[in-house]
Amino acid sequence: NAGVTQTPKFRVLKTGQSMTLLCAQDMNHEYMYWYRQDPGMGLRLIHYSVGEGTTAKGEVPDGYNVSRLKKQNFLLGLESAAPSQTSVYFCASSYLGYYNEQFFGPGTRLTVL
Amino acid sequence: SQQGEEDPQALSIQEGENATMNCSYKTSINNLQWYRQNSGRGLVHLILIRSNEREKHSGRLRVTLDTSKKSSSLLITASRAADTASYFCATVEAGGTSYGKLTFGQGTILTVHP
């Protein structure tokens, strides 16, 4: 099993450009999450999904959109990138949520110039 | 935000010594988890302790939870150079709509010198 994979690993964007980050998991997990990690601030939740076709806002959702058309995939979109979105983005998944650990992907390092 | 605080922010020890990291949080929780992150990598789950538990062990790891003080500690015994990493506590808020969402602390950077 590959676990949780993220594409791409690195990306540099110019202000105003758009892009989509792809997260895929092969563990048949129901719950998926997108976090961002900034220096000195730990991880913060952007959006999450509790099943195929569902999405919900997390702590810092502004400037991002998500979709979960297939159970195994969770996409994070930036419609008009801003320098404040320079960060490392992590996707995670878990079986049910409450008492289950989350499995994290390797991260995508995004720089917005 | 329930962003917790971790103490110390950085810890430097020698191989064989014990490492203790502390975490505080702000609201009622369902459970608290500890994760490890090696430099440039994703997070790896270490241990989960439920709100009705006070102590839990896993190998060289010992976690305690004091819900009255809203605090937890992670003890790594007989540390090794390979334990060098950042360690994060994360909480799942109590209540039916938390959906397992994690709120992370800022992390403790542990360096173990050979």
PDB file of C-alpha atoms in Angstrom:
ATOM      1  CA  ASN A   1       0.000   0.000   0.000  1.00  0.00           C
ATOM      2  CA  ALA A   2       1.234   3.492  -0.850  1.00  0.00           C
ATOM      3  CA  GLY A   3      -0.688   5.088   2.045  1.00  0.00           C
ATOM      4  CA  VAL A   4      -1.282   8.798   1.446  1.00  0.00           C
ATOM      5  CA  THR A   5       0.361  10.378  -1.583  1.00  0.00           C
ATOM      6  CA  GLN A   6       0.465  14.023  -2.636  1.00  0.00           C
ATOM      7  CA  THR A   7       1.104  15.615  -6.016  1.00  0.00           C
ATOM      8  CA  PRO A   8       3.146  17.687  -6.706  1.00  0.00           C
ATOM      9  CA  LYS A   9       5.963  17.710  -4.150  1.00  0.00           C
ATOM     10  CA  PHE A  10       7.104  21.240  -4.973  1.00  0.00           C
ATOM     11  CA  ARG A  11       5.575  24.135  -6.872  1.00  0.00           C
ATOM     12  CA  VAL A  12       6.342  27.783  -7.471  1.00  0.00           C
ATOM     13  CA  LEU A  13       3.494  30.067  -8.519  1.00  0.00           C
ATOM     14  CA  LYS A  14       3.196  33.706  -9.387  1.00  0.00           C
ATOM     15  CA  THR A  15       0.623  35.843  -7.591  1.00  0.00           C
ATOM     16  CA  GLY A  16      -2.779  35.370  -9.197  1.00  0.00           C
ATOM     17  CA  GLN A  17      -2.069  31.967 -10.738  1.00  0.00           C
ATOM     18  CA  SER A  18      -4.198  28.957  -9.896  1.00  0.00           C
ATOM     19  CA  MET A  19      -3.328  25.378  -9.119  1.00  0.00           C
ATOM     20  CA  THR A  20      -4.716  22.158  -7.704  1.00  0.00           C
ATOM     21  CA  LEU A  21      -3.040  19.903  -5.189  1.00  0.00           C
ATOM     22  CA  LEU A  22      -3.989  16.242  -5.345  1.00  0.00           C
ATOM     23  CA  CYS A  23      -4.179  13.900  -2.386  1.00  0.00           C
ATOM     24  CA  ALA A  24      -4.802  10.184  -2.842  1.00  0.00           C
ATOM     25  CA  GLN A  25      -5.172   7.412  -0.261  1.00  0.00           C
ATOM     26  CA  ASP A  26      -5.474   3.672  -0.803  1.00  0.00           C
ATOM     27  CA  MET A  27      -6.617   2.705   2.699  1.00  0.00           C
ATOM     28  CA  ASN A  28     -10.363   3.097   2.083  1.00  0.00           C
ATOM     29  CA  HIS A  29     -10.536   5.852   4.691  1.00  0.00           C
ATOM     30  CA  GLU A  30     -13.716   7.878   5.041  1.00  0.00           C
ATOM     31  CA  TYR A  31     -12.209  11.054   6.480  1.00  0.00           C
ATOM     32  CA  MET A  32      -9.699  13.271   4.707  1.00  0.00           C
ATOM     33  CA  TYR A  33      -8.106  16.570   5.741  1.00  0.00           C
ATOM     34  CA  TRP A  34      -5.973  19.360   4.316  1.00  0.00           C
ATOM     35  CA  TYR A  35      -3.582  21.233   6.619  1.00  0.00           C
ATOM     36  CA  ARG A  36      -1.021  23.945   6.107  1.00  0.00           C
ATOM     37  CA  GLN A  37       2.175  24.222   8.114  1.00  0.00           C
ATOM     38  CA  ASP A  38       3.915  27.527   8.605  1.00  0.00           C
ATOM     39  CA  PRO A  39       7.102  28.131  10.598  1.00  0.00           C
ATOM     40  CA  GLY A  40       6.431  28.384  14.312  1.00  0.00           C
ATOM     41  CA  MET A  41       2.684  27.843  13.960  1.00  0.00           C
ATOM     42  CA  GLY A  42       2.200  24.085  13.840  1.00  0.00           C
ATOM     43  CA  LEU A  43      -0.433  22.698  11.459  1.00  0.00           C
ATOM     44  CA  ARG A  44      -3.760  24.403  10.804  1.00  0.00           C
ATOM     45  CA  LEU A  45      -6.779  22.763   9.234  1.00  0.00           C
ATOM     46  CA  ILE A  46      -7.933  24.237   5.917  1.00  0.00           C
ATOM     47  CA  HIS A  47     -10.807  21.968   4.834  1.00  0.00           C
ATOM     48  CA  TYR A  48     -11.919  18.447   5.567  1.00  0.00           C
ATOM     49  CA  SER A  49     -14.257  15.759   4.252  1.00  0.00           C
ATOM     50  CA  VAL A  50     -16.190  13.076   6.111  1.00  0.00           C
ATOM     51  CA  GLY A  51     -17.014  11.059   3.020  1.00  0.00           C
ATOM     52  CA  GLU A  52     -17.294  11.031  -0.743  1.00  0.00           C
ATOM     53  CA  GLY A  53     -19.131  14.100  -1.998  1.00  0.00           C
ATOM     54  CA  THR A  54     -18.844  16.021   1.295  1.00  0.00           C
ATOM     55  CA  THR A  55     -16.577  18.913   2.277  1.00  0.00           C
ATOM     56  CA  ALA A  56     -16.468  21.352   5.176  1.00  0.00           C
ATOM     57  CA  LYS A  57     -14.435  24.368   6.254  1.00  0.00           C
ATOM     58  CA  GLY A  58     -11.678  24.162   8.793  1.00  0.00           C
ATOM     59  CA  GLU A  59      -9.840  26.856  10.698  1.00  0.00           C
ATOM     60  CA  VAL A  60      -8.264  28.728   7.748  1.00  0.00           C
ATOM     61  CA  PRO A  61     -10.425  28.088   4.636  1.00  0.00           C
ATOM     62  CA  ASP A  62     -10.252  31.484   2.914  1.00  0.00           C
ATOM     63  CA  GLY A  63      -8.641  31.419  -0.529  1.00  0.00           C
ATOM     64  CA  TYR A  64      -8.995  27.642  -0.910  1.00  0.00           C
ATOM     65  CA  ASN A  65     -11.586  25.295  -2.359  1.00  0.00           C
ATOM     66  CA  VAL A  66     -11.804  21.524  -2.160  1.00  0.00           C
ATOM     67  CA  SER A  67     -13.570  18.643  -3.814  1.00  0.00           C
ATOM     68  CA  ARG A  68     -14.033  14.959  -2.972  1.00  0.00           C
ATOM     69  CA  LEU A  69     -15.600  13.389  -6.041  1.00  0.00           C
ATOM     70  CA  LYS A  70     -14.049   9.999  -5.319  1.00  0.00           C
ATOM     71  CA  LYS A  71     -13.546   8.448  -1.894  1.00  0.00           C
ATOM     72  CA  GLN A  72      -9.817   7.989  -2.429  1.00  0.00           C
ATOM     73  CA  ASN A  73      -9.069  11.516  -3.683  1.00  0.00           C
ATOM     74  CA  PHE A  74      -9.221  14.924  -2.030  1.00  0.00           C
ATOM     75  CA  LEU A  75      -8.310  17.955  -4.119  1.00  0.00           C
ATOM     76  CA  LEU A  76      -7.241  21.352  -2.790  1.00  0.00           C
ATOM     77  CA  GLY A  77      -7.529  24.297  -5.155  1.00  0.00           C
ATOM     78  CA  LEU A  78      -6.077  27.769  -5.070  1.00  0.00           C
ATOM     79  CA  GLU A  79      -8.030  29.978  -7.469  1.00  0.00           C
ATOM     80  CA  SER A  80      -5.827  33.078  -7.249  1.00  0.00           C
ATOM     81  CA  ALA A  81      -2.634  32.429  -5.328  1.00  0.00           C
ATOM     82  CA  ALA A  82      -1.291  35.027  -2.898  1.00  0.00           C
ATOM     83  CA  PRO A  83       2.130  35.245  -1.182  1.00  0.00           C
ATOM     84  CA  SER A  84       0.373  34.541   2.146  1.00  0.00           C
ATOM     85  CA  GLN A  85      -0.382  31.056   0.817  1.00  0.00           C
ATOM     86  CA  THR A  86       3.305  30.180   0.694  1.00  0.00           C
ATOM     87  CA  SER A  87       3.425  27.177   2.973  1.00  0.00           C
ATOM     88  CA  VAL A  88       3.835  23.430   3.215  1.00  0.00           C
ATOM     89  CA  TYR A  89       0.534  21.627   2.627  1.00  0.00           C
ATOM     90  CA  PHE A  90      -0.224  18.261   4.161  1.00  0.00           C
ATOM     91  CA  CYS A  91      -3.052  15.913   3.416  1.00  0.00           C
ATOM     92  CA  ALA A  92      -4.186  13.330   5.936  1.00  0.00           C
ATOM     93  CA  SER A  93      -6.784  10.601   6.152  1.00  0.00           C
ATOM     94  CA  SER A  94      -8.343   8.511   8.880  1.00  0.00           C
ATOM     95  CA  TYR A  95     -10.731   5.570   9.039  1.00  0.00           C
ATOM     96  CA  LEU A  96     -13.554   7.142  11.007  1.00  0.00           C
ATOM     97  CA  GLY A  97     -12.212  10.234  12.757  1.00  0.00           C
ATOM     98  CA  TYR A  98     -12.733  10.351  16.484  1.00  0.00           C
ATOM     99  CA  TYR A  99     -10.515   7.662  17.940  1.00  0.00           C
ATOM    100  CA  ASN A 100      -8.453   7.025  14.890  1.00  0.00           C
ATOM    101  CA  GLU A 101      -5.013   8.237  14.081  1.00  0.00           C
ATOM    102  CA  GLN A 102      -4.502  10.307  10.995  1.00  0.00           C
ATOM    103  CA  PHE A 103      -2.131   9.175   8.284  1.00  0.00           C
ATOM    104  CA  PHE A 104      -0.233  12.006   6.644  1.00  0.00           C
ATOM    105  CA  GLY A 105       1.162  12.442   3.176  1.00  0.00           C
ATOM    106  CA  PRO A 106       4.720  13.691   2.550  1.00  0.00           C
ATOM    107  CA  GLY A 107       3.627  17.283   1.906  1.00  0.00           C
ATOM    108  CA  THR A 108       3.699  19.812  -0.931  1.00  0.00           C
ATOM    109  CA  ARG A 109       5.982  22.806  -0.591  1.00  0.00           C
ATOM    110  CA  LEU A 110       4.336  25.769  -2.324  1.00  0.00           C
ATOM    111  CA  THR A 111       5.969  29.131  -2.916  1.00  0.00           C
ATOM    112  CA  VAL A 112       3.947  32.055  -4.241  1.00  0.00           C
ATOM    113  CA  LEU A 113       6.019  34.924  -5.620  1.00  0.00           C
TER     114      LEU A 113
ATOM    115  CA  SER B   1      -8.734  28.431  17.648  1.00  0.00           C
ATOM    116  CA  GLN B   2      -7.746  25.985  20.321  1.00  0.00           C
ATOM    117  CA  GLN B   3      -4.085  26.202  19.411  1.00  0.00           C
ATOM    118  CA  GLY B   4      -2.228  24.566  22.248  1.00  0.00           C
ATOM    119  CA  GLU B   5       1.160  25.383  23.618  1.00  0.00           C
ATOM    120  CA  GLU B   6       4.112  23.077  23.854  1.00  0.00           C
ATOM    121  CA  ASP B   7       7.007  23.366  26.201  1.00  0.00           C
ATOM    122  CA  PRO B   8       9.890  23.517  25.670  1.00  0.00           C
ATOM    123  CA  GLN B   9      10.069  24.810  22.099  1.00  0.00           C
ATOM    124  CA  ALA B  10      13.441  23.114  21.722  1.00  0.00           C
ATOM    125  CA  LEU B  11      15.190  20.386  23.701  1.00  0.00           C
ATOM    126  CA  SER B  12      18.766  19.165  23.287  1.00  0.00           C
ATOM    127  CA  ILE B  13      19.949  16.034  25.094  1.00  0.00           C
ATOM    128  CA  GLN B  14      22.535  13.253  24.917  1.00  0.00           C
ATOM    129  CA  GLU B  15      21.809   9.726  23.742  1.00  0.00           C
ATOM    130  CA  GLY B  16      20.551   7.588  26.569  1.00  0.00           C
ATOM    131  CA  GLU B  17      18.898  10.462  28.438  1.00  0.00           C
ATOM    132  CA  ASN B  18      15.165  10.836  28.819  1.00  0.00           C
ATOM    133  CA  ALA B  19      13.235  13.560  26.991  1.00  0.00           C
ATOM    134  CA  THR B  20      10.066  15.122  28.374  1.00  0.00           C
ATOM    135  CA  MET B  21       7.778  17.380  26.380  1.00  0.00           C
ATOM    136  CA  ASN B  22       4.695  19.112  27.696  1.00  0.00           C
ATOM    137  CA  CYS B  23       1.509  20.231  26.000  1.00  0.00           C
ATOM    138  CA  SER B  24      -1.332  22.416  27.211  1.00  0.00           C
ATOM    139  CA  TYR B  25      -4.697  22.952  25.558  1.00  0.00           C
ATOM    140  CA  LYS B  26      -7.709  25.152  26.083  1.00  0.00           C
ATOM    141  CA  THR B  27     -11.026  23.313  25.762  1.00  0.00           C
ATOM    142  CA  SER B  28     -12.620  19.963  26.601  1.00  0.00           C
ATOM    143  CA  ILE B  29     -11.242  17.156  24.512  1.00  0.00           C
ATOM    144  CA  ASN B  30     -12.255  13.753  23.228  1.00  0.00           C
ATOM    145  CA  ASN B  31      -8.657  12.573  22.956  1.00  0.00           C
ATOM    146  CA  LEU B  32      -5.102  13.842  22.605  1.00  0.00           C
ATOM    147  CA  GLN B  33      -2.555  12.509  20.157  1.00  0.00           C
ATOM    148  CA  TRP B  34       1.176  12.873  19.713  1.00  0.00           C
ATOM    149  CA  TYR B  35       2.840  12.986  16.314  1.00  0.00           C
ATOM    150  CA  ARG B  36       6.429  13.028  15.189  1.00  0.00           C
ATOM    151  CA  GLN B  37       7.825  14.840  12.154  1.00  0.00           C
ATOM    152  CA  ASN B  38      11.273  14.263  10.775  1.00  0.00           C
ATOM    153  CA  SER B  39      12.768  17.212   8.935  1.00  0.00           C
ATOM    154  CA  GLY B  40      11.085  17.735   5.571  1.00  0.00           C
ATOM    155  CA  ARG B  41       8.703  14.803   6.007  1.00  0.00           C
ATOM    156  CA  GLY B  42       5.079  14.172   6.882  1.00  0.00           C
ATOM    157  CA  LEU B  43       3.791  13.516  10.370  1.00  0.00           C
ATOM    158  CA  VAL B  44       3.709  10.060  11.896  1.00  0.00           C
ATOM    159  CA  HIS B  45       1.278   9.098  14.648  1.00  0.00           C
ATOM    160  CA  LEU B  46       2.894   7.986  17.889  1.00  0.00           C
ATOM    161  CA  ILE B  47       0.185   7.484  20.480  1.00  0.00           C
ATOM    162  CA  LEU B  48      -3.416   8.411  21.309  1.00  0.00           C
ATOM    163  CA  ILE B  49      -4.793   8.870  24.806  1.00  0.00           C
ATOM    164  CA  ARG B  50      -8.508   9.211  25.450  1.00  0.00           C
ATOM    165  CA  SER B  51      -9.963  11.815  27.810  1.00  0.00           C
ATOM    166  CA  ASN B  52     -10.863   9.131  30.368  1.00  0.00           C
ATOM    167  CA  GLU B  53      -7.327   7.733  30.442  1.00  0.00           C
ATOM    168  CA  ARG B  54      -4.516   9.105  32.614  1.00  0.00           C
ATOM    169  CA  GLU B  55      -1.470   7.278  31.314  1.00  0.00           C
ATOM    170  CA  LYS B  56      -0.493   5.214  28.325  1.00  0.00           C
ATOM    171  CA  HIS B  57       2.663   3.414  27.246  1.00  0.00           C
ATOM    172  CA  SER B  58       3.999   2.362  23.870  1.00  0.00           C
ATOM    173  CA  GLY B  59       7.524   1.002  23.732  1.00  0.00           C
ATOM    174  CA  ARG B  60       9.831   3.767  24.981  1.00  0.00           C
ATOM    175  CA  LEU B  61       6.992   6.298  25.008  1.00  0.00           C
ATOM    176  CA  ARG B  62       4.930   7.250  28.028  1.00  0.00           C
ATOM    177  CA  VAL B  63       2.088   9.736  27.774  1.00  0.00           C
ATOM    178  CA  THR B  64       0.163  11.247  30.640  1.00  0.00           C
ATOM    179  CA  LEU B  65      -3.011  13.291  30.514  1.00  0.00           C
ATOM    180  CA  ASP B  66      -4.395  15.590  33.212  1.00  0.00           C
ATOM    181  CA  THR B  67      -7.768  16.887  32.041  1.00  0.00           C
ATOM    182  CA  SER B  68      -8.213  19.017  35.164  1.00  0.00           C
ATOM    183  CA  LYS B  69      -5.096  20.971  34.209  1.00  0.00           C
ATOM    184  CA  LYS B  70      -5.694  20.585  30.471  1.00  0.00           C
ATOM    185  CA  SER B  71      -2.186  19.291  29.983  1.00  0.00           C
ATOM    186  CA  SER B  72      -0.294  16.284  28.693  1.00  0.00           C
ATOM    187  CA  SER B  73       3.301  15.149  28.683  1.00  0.00           C
ATOM    188  CA  LEU B  74       5.294  12.858  26.424  1.00  0.00           C
ATOM    189  CA  LEU B  75       8.281  11.039  27.865  1.00  0.00           C
ATOM    190  CA  ILE B  76      10.783   9.312  25.603  1.00  0.00           C
ATOM    191  CA  THR B  77      13.070   7.059  27.618  1.00  0.00           C
ATOM    192  CA  ALA B  78      16.631   6.092  26.694  1.00  0.00           C
ATOM    193  CA  SER B  79      16.637   8.420  23.712  1.00  0.00           C
ATOM    194  CA  ARG B  80      18.547   7.661  20.519  1.00  0.00           C
ATOM    195  CA  ALA B  81      19.967   9.902  17.812  1.00  0.00           C
ATOM    196  CA  ALA B  82      17.206   8.583  15.551  1.00  0.00           C
ATOM    197  CA  ASP B  83      14.634  10.217  17.877  1.00  0.00           C
ATOM    198  CA  THR B  84      15.775  13.628  16.624  1.00  0.00           C
ATOM    199  CA  ALA B  85      12.615  15.200  15.193  1.00  0.00           C
ATOM    200  CA  SER B  86       9.806  17.642  15.933  1.00  0.00           C
ATOM    201  CA  TYR B  87       7.062  16.381  18.201  1.00  0.00           C
ATOM    202  CA  PHE B  88       3.522  17.727  18.111  1.00  0.00           C
ATOM    203  CA  CYS B  89       0.568  17.250  20.371  1.00  0.00           C
ATOM    204  CA  ALA B  90      -2.864  17.473  18.783  1.00  0.00           C
ATOM    205  CA  THR B  91      -6.308  17.430  20.333  1.00  0.00           C
ATOM    206  CA  VAL B  92      -9.719  16.298  19.142  1.00  0.00           C
ATOM    207  CA  GLU B  93     -12.346  18.532  20.678  1.00  0.00           C
ATOM    208  CA  ALA B  94     -15.185  16.974  22.621  1.00  0.00           C
ATOM    209  CA  GLY B  95     -18.592  17.046  20.997  1.00  0.00           C
ATOM    210  CA  GLY B  96     -20.403  15.354  18.167  1.00  0.00           C
ATOM    211  CA  THR B  97     -19.309  17.641  15.374  1.00  0.00           C
ATOM    212  CA  SER B  98     -15.552  17.526  15.760  1.00  0.00           C
ATOM    213  CA  TYR B  99     -15.217  14.763  13.129  1.00  0.00           C
ATOM    214  CA  GLY B 100     -11.783  13.916  14.415  1.00  0.00           C
ATOM    215  CA  LYS B 101     -10.392  17.303  13.440  1.00  0.00           C
ATOM    216  CA  LEU B 102      -6.996  17.839  14.998  1.00  0.00           C
ATOM    217  CA  THR B 103      -5.847  21.091  16.573  1.00  0.00           C
ATOM    218  CA  PHE B 104      -2.077  21.131  16.795  1.00  0.00           C
ATOM    219  CA  GLY B 105       0.365  22.675  19.179  1.00  0.00           C
ATOM    220  CA  GLN B 106       3.404  24.483  17.871  1.00  0.00           C
ATOM    221  CA  GLY B 107       5.716  21.554  18.468  1.00  0.00           C
ATOM    222  CA  THR B 108       8.908  20.744  20.315  1.00  0.00           C
ATOM    223  CA  ILE B 109      12.145  20.310  18.377  1.00  0.00           C
ATOM    224  CA  LEU B 110      14.112  17.470  19.948  1.00  0.00           C
ATOM    225  CA  THR B 111      17.795  17.011  19.166  1.00  0.00           C
ATOM    226  CA  VAL B 112      19.540  13.916  20.493  1.00  0.00           C
ATOM    227  CA  HIS B 113      23.317  14.051  20.294  1.00  0.00           C
ATOM    228  CA  PRO B 114      25.233  10.770  19.776  1.00  0.00           C
TER     229      PRO B 114
END
